[in-house]
Amino acid sequence: MADKEITSLTIRRPDDWHLHLRDGAMLRAVLPETTRHFARAIIMPNLVPPVVTAAQASAYRDRIMAALPAGANFTPLMTLYLTEATDPEDVRRAHADGIATAVKLYPAGATTNSASGVRDFEKVRAVLDMMAEIGMPLCVHGEVTDHSIDIFDREAAFIDKVMKPLRKKVPDLKIVMEHVTTQDAVDYVRDSIKNLAATITTHHLIINRNHILAGGIKPHYYCLPVAKREAHRVALVQAAVSGDKRFFLGTDSAPHTDPLKLQACGCAGIFTAPNTMSCLAEVFEAAGKLKKLEDFAALNGPKFYGLPPNEDMITLVKGDPVTYPAQIATDDGPVTVFDPGFDLHWRVAG
Ligand code: NCD
Ligand code: ZN
């Protein structure tokens, strides 16, 4: 059957391999938007202060569990924020005790709340060697922070300056290049034989840099890494719909209140949790690859992380345009929901 004729699609329940849940009032408001459709998520540690130690990750996980909506069946997979002072033994214990699933590497200054990130990779070498030994993945924000490098080139530069040397030094380390935005990153991951995968966000499958900059500046489309030109978006779609096991969904849903987005120096981050599955179905349908949505959203991620796929299923149904709120209210202020710029016809049933 041609994809245009398919009106119902049943897939394993999806997971989100890169998610910002924040804390406090924001956590309580945004968590249900993810738990409605997703069974697990890799939780980003860039709180203020960041989640660095096993004890902090355990306490943060408790706060997430306490904020779960009634009846939700959701497992937060915690990450530790890698700093130059991270103790390899603390990481080892966190992994052994099931407190932390992965470690997150932010180059210092790369993005929102990344000031404590890594400047000198030799200083974290002992942690990386230990992670390679125990099979604990490293999630990498792949952008150089050098101000002399053009912001649109920072991901490609990161591959040459950081990824290649790092993978030579620690070849057994499992690495997820997160939220890739370029053909360069897609090619780099495709060329790898093992221990390398990439997440792709919902919004980078839909927007290019014109969405941010043409016809007036649109802060709600601003995130990091910043969306690139159209040819890169097309390369991301091809990777996502290919079924290639090295590419899987990490929404990077990153809520900020409207006052923080809409100011002279607005925050980076796009809030896609409420309508991600509808957006993805639309993208996969347009590519004629609806059947590959399950690989991307529910199978490839667990496989890379060495976890079983979820047992239960969800059904996406196609019909009249779906309605979703333009904003969700939080006690911190309103958060605008990602607008893909086209009607969404797919909804998650039940
Ligand atoms: C993220 C955030 O707001 O925490 N922002 C973003 O634009 N993606 C940080 C990040 O993942 O880079
Ligand atoms: Zn992120």
Short mmCIF file of N, CA, C and O in Angstrom, two decimals, residues 92-189:
data_model
loop_
_atom_site.label_atom_id
_atom_site.label_comp_id
_atom_site.label_asym_id
_atom_site.label_seq_id
_atom_site.Cartn_x
_atom_site.Cartn_y
_atom_site.Cartn_z
N ARG A 92 31.39 5.09 37.63
CA ARG A 92 31.33 3.62 37.57
C ARG A 92 30.22 3.09 38.49
O ARG A 92 29.41 2.25 38.10
N ARG A 93 30.18 3.64 39.70
CA ARG A 93 29.16 3.19 40.66
C ARG A 93 27.76 3.57 40.18
O ARG A 93 26.82 2.80 40.31
N ALA A 94 27.63 4.77 39.65
CA ALA A 94 26.31 5.24 39.17
C ALA A 94 25.78 4.30 38.10
O ALA A 94 24.59 3.98 38.04
N HIS A 95 26.67 3.82 37.24
CA HIS A 95 26.27 2.91 36.17
C HIS A 95 25.93 1.54 36.75
O HIS A 95 24.88 0.96 36.45
N ALA A 96 26.79 1.06 37.63
CA ALA A 96 26.58 -0.27 38.22
C ALA A 96 25.28 -0.31 39.03
O ALA A 96 24.56 -1.31 39.02
N ASP A 97 24.96 0.79 39.70
CA ASP A 97 23.76 0.83 40.54
C ASP A 97 22.50 1.18 39.75
O ASP A 97 21.42 1.33 40.34
N GLY A 98 22.63 1.35 38.45
CA GLY A 98 21.45 1.66 37.63
C GLY A 98 20.96 3.09 37.82
O GLY A 98 19.82 3.42 37.48
N ILE A 99 21.81 3.95 38.35
CA ILE A 99 21.39 5.35 38.55
C ILE A 99 21.60 6.16 37.26
O ILE A 99 20.78 6.99 36.91
N ALA A 100 22.71 5.91 36.59
CA ALA A 100 22.99 6.68 35.37
C ALA A 100 23.17 5.74 34.18
O ALA A 100 23.87 4.73 34.28
N THR A 101 22.55 6.10 33.07
CA THR A 101 22.63 5.30 31.84
C THR A 101 23.77 5.76 30.96
O THR A 101 24.41 4.96 30.28
N ALA A 102 24.03 7.07 30.96
CA ALA A 102 25.05 7.64 30.06
C ALA A 102 25.67 8.87 30.71
O ALA A 102 25.20 9.35 31.73
N VAL A 103 26.74 9.33 30.08
CA VAL A 103 27.41 10.56 30.52
C VAL A 103 27.26 11.57 29.39
O VAL A 103 27.30 11.21 28.20
N LYS A 104 27.06 12.84 29.76
CA LYS A 104 26.86 13.87 28.74
C LYS A 104 28.06 14.79 28.67
O LYS A 104 28.49 15.33 29.69
N LEU A 105 28.57 14.94 27.48
CA LEU A 105 29.69 15.84 27.25
C LEU A 105 29.21 17.12 26.57
O LEU A 105 28.70 17.07 25.45
N TYR A 106 29.35 18.22 27.28
CA TYR A 106 29.14 19.54 26.68
C TYR A 106 30.50 20.21 26.58
O TYR A 106 31.15 20.39 27.61
N PRO A 107 30.93 20.57 25.37
CA PRO A 107 32.11 21.44 25.32
C PRO A 107 31.75 22.73 26.09
O PRO A 107 30.63 23.23 25.96
N ALA A 108 32.66 23.22 26.93
CA ALA A 108 32.34 24.38 27.76
C ALA A 108 31.82 25.52 26.91
O ALA A 108 32.42 25.90 25.91
N GLY A 109 30.64 26.04 27.29
CA GLY A 109 30.08 27.21 26.61
C GLY A 109 29.31 26.91 25.34
O GLY A 109 28.89 27.82 24.64
N ALA A 110 29.08 25.63 25.03
CA ALA A 110 28.44 25.31 23.74
C ALA A 110 26.97 25.71 23.70
O ALA A 110 26.46 26.08 22.65
N THR A 111 26.27 25.60 24.83
CA THR A 111 24.82 25.80 24.76
C THR A 111 24.28 26.21 26.12
O THR A 111 25.05 26.54 27.03
N THR A 112 22.94 26.16 26.27
CA THR A 112 22.29 26.55 27.52
C THR A 112 22.89 25.81 28.72
O THR A 112 22.96 24.59 28.71
N ASN A 113 23.32 26.53 29.71
CA ASN A 113 23.87 25.96 30.96
C ASN A 113 25.02 24.98 30.72
O ASN A 113 25.01 23.88 31.27
N SER A 114 25.99 25.37 29.95
CA SER A 114 27.10 24.45 29.68
C SER A 114 28.43 25.01 30.19
O SER A 114 29.50 24.54 29.79
N ALA A 115 28.37 25.97 31.08
CA ALA A 115 29.61 26.61 31.55
C ALA A 115 30.56 25.64 32.24
O ALA A 115 31.78 25.82 32.19
N SER A 116 30.02 24.59 32.87
CA SER A 116 30.91 23.66 33.57
C SER A 116 31.42 22.54 32.67
O SER A 116 31.97 21.56 33.16
N GLY A 117 31.21 22.67 31.37
CA GLY A 117 31.62 21.61 30.45
C GLY A 117 33.13 21.50 30.30
O GLY A 117 33.90 22.14 31.00
N VAL A 118 33.51 20.65 29.32
CA VAL A 118 34.92 20.26 29.20
C VAL A 118 35.69 21.22 28.28
O VAL A 118 35.23 21.56 27.20
N ARG A 119 36.85 21.67 28.77
CA ARG A 119 37.77 22.47 27.94
C ARG A 119 38.95 21.62 27.46
O ARG A 119 39.34 21.66 26.32
N ASP A 120 39.47 20.81 28.39
CA ASP A 120 40.69 20.04 28.10
C ASP A 120 40.34 18.54 28.16
O ASP A 120 40.07 18.01 29.24
N PHE A 121 40.32 17.90 26.98
CA PHE A 121 39.86 16.51 26.92
C PHE A 121 40.77 15.54 27.66
O PHE A 121 40.33 14.49 28.11
N GLU A 122 42.04 15.91 27.82
CA GLU A 122 42.94 15.03 28.57
C GLU A 122 42.51 14.89 30.02
O GLU A 122 42.70 13.87 30.67
N LYS A 123 41.84 15.95 30.52
CA LYS A 123 41.41 15.93 31.93
C LYS A 123 40.26 14.94 32.18
O LYS A 123 39.98 14.59 33.32
N VAL A 124 39.56 14.53 31.12
CA VAL A 124 38.46 13.59 31.32
C VAL A 124 38.81 12.21 30.76
O VAL A 124 37.97 11.31 30.71
N ARG A 125 40.03 12.04 30.38
CA ARG A 125 40.47 10.80 29.74
C ARG A 125 40.22 9.56 30.62
O ARG A 125 39.75 8.52 30.13
N ALA A 126 40.49 9.69 31.91
CA ALA A 126 40.31 8.53 32.81
C ALA A 126 38.84 8.12 32.87
O ALA A 126 38.51 6.93 32.90
N VAL A 127 37.94 9.10 32.85
CA VAL A 127 36.50 8.78 32.87
C VAL A 127 36.13 8.08 31.58
O VAL A 127 35.41 7.06 31.58
N LEU A 128 36.60 8.59 30.45
CA LEU A 128 36.24 8.01 29.15
C LEU A 128 36.79 6.59 29.01
O LEU A 128 36.09 5.69 28.52
N ASP A 129 38.02 6.37 29.48
CA ASP A 129 38.60 5.02 29.42
C ASP A 129 37.76 4.05 30.25
O ASP A 129 37.48 2.92 29.82
N MET A 130 37.37 4.50 31.43
CA MET A 130 36.56 3.64 32.31
C MET A 130 35.20 3.34 31.65
O MET A 130 34.72 2.21 31.68
N MET A 131 34.59 4.35 31.02
CA MET A 131 33.28 4.13 30.36
C MET A 131 33.41 3.13 29.22
O MET A 131 32.53 2.29 29.02
N ALA A 132 34.51 3.23 28.47
CA ALA A 132 34.74 2.28 27.38
C ALA A 132 34.82 0.86 27.95
O ALA A 132 34.27 -0.09 27.38
N GLU A 133 35.47 0.76 29.08
CA GLU A 133 35.66 -0.56 29.71
C GLU A 133 34.32 -1.17 30.14
O GLU A 133 34.08 -2.36 29.96
N ILE A 134 33.42 -0.35 30.68
CA ILE A 134 32.15 -0.91 31.18
C ILE A 134 31.02 -0.79 30.15
O ILE A 134 29.90 -1.23 30.41
N GLY A 135 31.28 -0.19 28.98
CA GLY A 135 30.24 -0.10 27.94
C GLY A 135 29.19 0.97 28.20
O GLY A 135 28.04 0.84 27.77
N MET A 136 29.58 2.03 28.89
CA MET A 136 28.64 3.13 29.19
C MET A 136 28.74 4.20 28.10
O MET A 136 29.83 4.71 27.85
N PRO A 137 27.62 4.54 27.45
CA PRO A 137 27.70 5.48 26.33
C PRO A 137 27.98 6.93 26.76
O PRO A 137 27.57 7.36 27.83
N LEU A 138 28.66 7.65 25.87
CA LEU A 138 28.89 9.08 26.03
C LEU A 138 27.99 9.80 25.03
O LEU A 138 28.05 9.55 23.83
N CYS A 139 27.14 10.70 25.54
CA CYS A 139 26.30 11.53 24.67
C CYS A 139 27.02 12.85 24.45
O CYS A 139 27.40 13.51 25.42
N VAL A 140 27.21 13.23 23.21
CA VAL A 140 28.07 14.37 22.91
C VAL A 140 27.29 15.50 22.24
O VAL A 140 26.60 15.29 21.23
N HIS A 141 27.41 16.68 22.80
CA HIS A 141 26.94 17.89 22.10
C HIS A 141 28.05 18.28 21.14
O HIS A 141 29.07 18.82 21.56
N GLY A 142 27.86 18.01 19.86
CA GLY A 142 28.95 18.11 18.90
C GLY A 142 29.10 19.44 18.23
O GLY A 142 28.91 19.56 17.01
N GLU A 143 29.49 20.45 18.98
CA GLU A 143 29.81 21.75 18.38
C GLU A 143 31.05 22.31 19.05
O GLU A 143 31.15 22.28 20.28
N VAL A 144 31.98 22.83 18.22
CA VAL A 144 33.11 23.54 18.82
C VAL A 144 32.59 24.88 19.35
O VAL A 144 31.55 25.37 18.91
N THR A 145 33.33 25.44 20.28
CA THR A 145 32.85 26.68 20.91
C THR A 145 33.73 27.88 20.56
O THR A 145 33.49 28.97 21.04
N ASP A 146 34.72 27.62 19.74
CA ASP A 146 35.66 28.66 19.32
C ASP A 146 34.90 29.78 18.59
O ASP A 146 34.26 29.55 17.57
N HIS A 147 35.01 30.99 19.11
CA HIS A 147 34.23 32.10 18.54
C HIS A 147 34.67 32.46 17.13
O HIS A 147 33.93 33.12 16.40
N SER A 148 35.85 32.03 16.74
CA SER A 148 36.30 32.35 15.39
C SER A 148 35.67 31.42 14.36
O SER A 148 35.78 31.63 13.15
N ILE A 149 35.01 30.36 14.82
CA ILE A 149 34.36 29.44 13.86
C ILE A 149 32.90 29.86 13.68
O ILE A 149 32.16 30.03 14.65
N ASP A 150 32.50 29.99 12.44
CA ASP A 150 31.14 30.38 12.10
C ASP A 150 30.14 29.41 12.75
O ASP A 150 30.34 28.19 12.72
N ILE A 151 29.05 29.95 13.29
CA ILE A 151 28.10 29.10 14.03
C ILE A 151 27.53 27.99 13.14
O ILE A 151 27.22 26.90 13.62
N PHE A 152 27.40 28.25 11.83
CA PHE A 152 26.86 27.21 10.95
C PHE A 152 27.89 26.12 10.64
O PHE A 152 27.55 25.08 10.08
N ASP A 153 29.15 26.35 10.99
CA ASP A 153 30.21 25.37 10.71
C ASP A 153 30.67 24.62 11.97
O ASP A 153 31.58 23.80 11.91
N ARG A 154 30.06 24.92 13.10
CA ARG A 154 30.61 24.41 14.35
C ARG A 154 30.46 22.90 14.53
O ARG A 154 31.26 22.27 15.20
N GLU A 155 29.44 22.33 13.93
CA GLU A 155 29.28 20.87 14.03
C GLU A 155 30.30 20.16 13.13
O GLU A 155 30.97 19.22 13.57
N ALA A 156 30.44 20.64 11.92
CA ALA A 156 31.41 20.02 11.00
C ALA A 156 32.83 20.15 11.58
O ALA A 156 33.62 19.20 11.52
N ALA A 157 33.13 21.31 12.15
CA ALA A 157 34.46 21.50 12.74
C ALA A 157 34.68 20.55 13.93
O ALA A 157 35.79 20.04 14.14
N PHE A 158 33.62 20.31 14.67
CA PHE A 158 33.73 19.43 15.85
C PHE A 158 34.12 18.00 15.43
O PHE A 158 34.87 17.33 16.13
N ILE A 159 33.61 17.58 14.29
CA ILE A 159 33.94 16.22 13.82
C ILE A 159 35.44 16.10 13.62
O ILE A 159 36.07 15.15 14.11
N ASP A 160 36.02 17.07 12.95
CA ASP A 160 37.47 17.02 12.68
C ASP A 160 38.30 17.27 13.93
O ASP A 160 39.27 16.57 14.20
N LYS A 161 37.89 18.27 14.70
CA LYS A 161 38.75 18.69 15.81
C LYS A 161 38.60 17.83 17.05
O LYS A 161 39.52 17.71 17.85
N VAL A 162 37.41 17.26 17.27
CA VAL A 162 37.19 16.52 18.51
C VAL A 162 36.84 15.05 18.27
O VAL A 162 37.46 14.15 18.82
N MET A 163 35.84 14.79 17.42
CA MET A 163 35.37 13.40 17.28
C MET A 163 36.45 12.47 16.76
O MET A 163 36.66 11.38 17.30
N LYS A 164 37.12 12.89 15.70
CA LYS A 164 38.10 11.98 15.08
C LYS A 164 39.23 11.65 16.06
O LYS A 164 39.52 10.47 16.28
N PRO A 165 39.87 12.67 16.67
CA PRO A 165 40.93 12.34 17.65
C PRO A 165 40.40 11.54 18.84
O PRO A 165 41.04 10.59 19.30
N LEU A 166 39.22 11.90 19.32
CA LEU A 166 38.66 11.21 20.50
C LEU A 166 38.42 9.73 20.19
O LEU A 166 38.76 8.84 21.00
N ARG A 167 37.87 9.45 19.01
CA ARG A 167 37.57 8.06 18.68
C ARG A 167 38.84 7.26 18.40
O ARG A 167 38.85 6.03 18.57
N LYS A 168 39.88 7.95 18.00
CA LYS A 168 41.17 7.27 17.83
C LYS A 168 41.75 6.89 19.19
O LYS A 168 42.27 5.79 19.38
N LYS A 169 41.63 7.82 20.14
CA LYS A 169 42.21 7.59 21.46
C LYS A 169 41.42 6.56 22.26
O LYS A 169 41.99 5.78 23.02
N VAL A 170 40.08 6.60 22.14
CA VAL A 170 39.24 5.69 22.94
C VAL A 170 38.28 4.96 22.00
O VAL A 170 37.07 5.18 22.03
N PRO A 171 38.81 4.06 21.16
CA PRO A 171 37.97 3.46 20.10
C PRO A 171 36.84 2.59 20.65
O PRO A 171 35.84 2.39 19.94
N ASP A 172 36.98 2.11 21.87
CA ASP A 172 35.93 1.24 22.40
C ASP A 172 34.80 2.00 23.09
O ASP A 172 33.85 1.39 23.59
N LEU A 173 34.92 3.32 23.14
CA LEU A 173 33.87 4.12 23.78
C LEU A 173 32.66 4.23 22.85
O LEU A 173 32.79 4.56 21.67
N LYS A 174 31.48 3.93 23.40
CA LYS A 174 30.24 4.10 22.63
C LYS A 174 29.83 5.56 22.68
O LYS A 174 29.65 6.12 23.77
N ILE A 175 29.65 6.16 21.50
CA ILE A 175 29.34 7.59 21.45
C ILE A 175 28.04 7.84 20.69
O ILE A 175 27.82 7.26 19.62
N VAL A 176 27.20 8.69 21.26
CA VAL A 176 26.04 9.19 20.53
C VAL A 176 26.31 10.64 20.18
O VAL A 176 26.45 11.48 21.07
N MET A 177 26.42 10.92 18.89
CA MET A 177 26.48 12.32 18.46
C MET A 177 25.06 12.83 18.47
O MET A 177 24.20 12.34 17.74
N GLU A 178 24.82 13.80 19.32
CA GLU A 178 23.43 14.18 19.53
C GLU A 178 22.97 15.27 18.59
O GLU A 178 23.76 16.09 18.15
N HIS A 179 21.66 15.28 18.39
CA HIS A 179 20.98 16.28 17.57
C HIS A 179 21.83 16.72 16.38
O HIS A 179 22.16 17.90 16.23
N VAL A 180 22.19 15.77 15.52
CA VAL A 180 23.01 16.14 14.35
C VAL A 180 22.19 16.99 13.38
O VAL A 180 20.97 16.82 13.25
N THR A 181 22.87 17.93 12.74
CA THR A 181 22.17 18.90 11.89
C THR A 181 22.78 19.03 10.50
O THR A 181 22.33 19.87 9.73
N THR A 182 23.78 18.22 10.20
CA THR A 182 24.48 18.42 8.92
C THR A 182 24.64 17.11 8.14
O THR A 182 24.71 16.03 8.72
N GLN A 183 24.79 17.29 6.84
CA GLN A 183 25.17 16.16 5.98
C GLN A 183 26.52 15.60 6.44
O GLN A 183 26.73 14.38 6.42
N ASP A 184 27.41 16.49 6.88
CA ASP A 184 28.74 16.07 7.33
C ASP A 184 28.62 15.05 8.47
O ASP A 184 29.31 14.02 8.49
N ALA A 185 27.75 15.34 9.44
CA ALA A 185 27.61 14.43 10.57
C ALA A 185 26.96 13.12 10.14
O ALA A 185 27.35 12.04 10.58
N VAL A 186 25.97 13.22 9.26
CA VAL A 186 25.32 12.00 8.75
C VAL A 186 26.36 11.12 8.05
O VAL A 186 26.44 9.91 8.30
N ASP A 187 27.17 11.72 7.21
CA ASP A 187 28.20 10.95 6.49
C ASP A 187 29.20 10.35 7.47
O ASP A 187 29.61 9.19 7.32
N TYR A 188 29.60 11.12 8.45
CA TYR A 188 30.59 10.65 9.43
C TYR A 188 30.05 9.43 10.18
O TYR A 188 30.75 8.43 10.37
N VAL A 189 28.80 9.50 10.58
CA VAL A 189 28.21 8.37 11.32
C VAL A 189 28.04 7.17 10.39
O VAL A 189 28.32 6.03 10.78
#
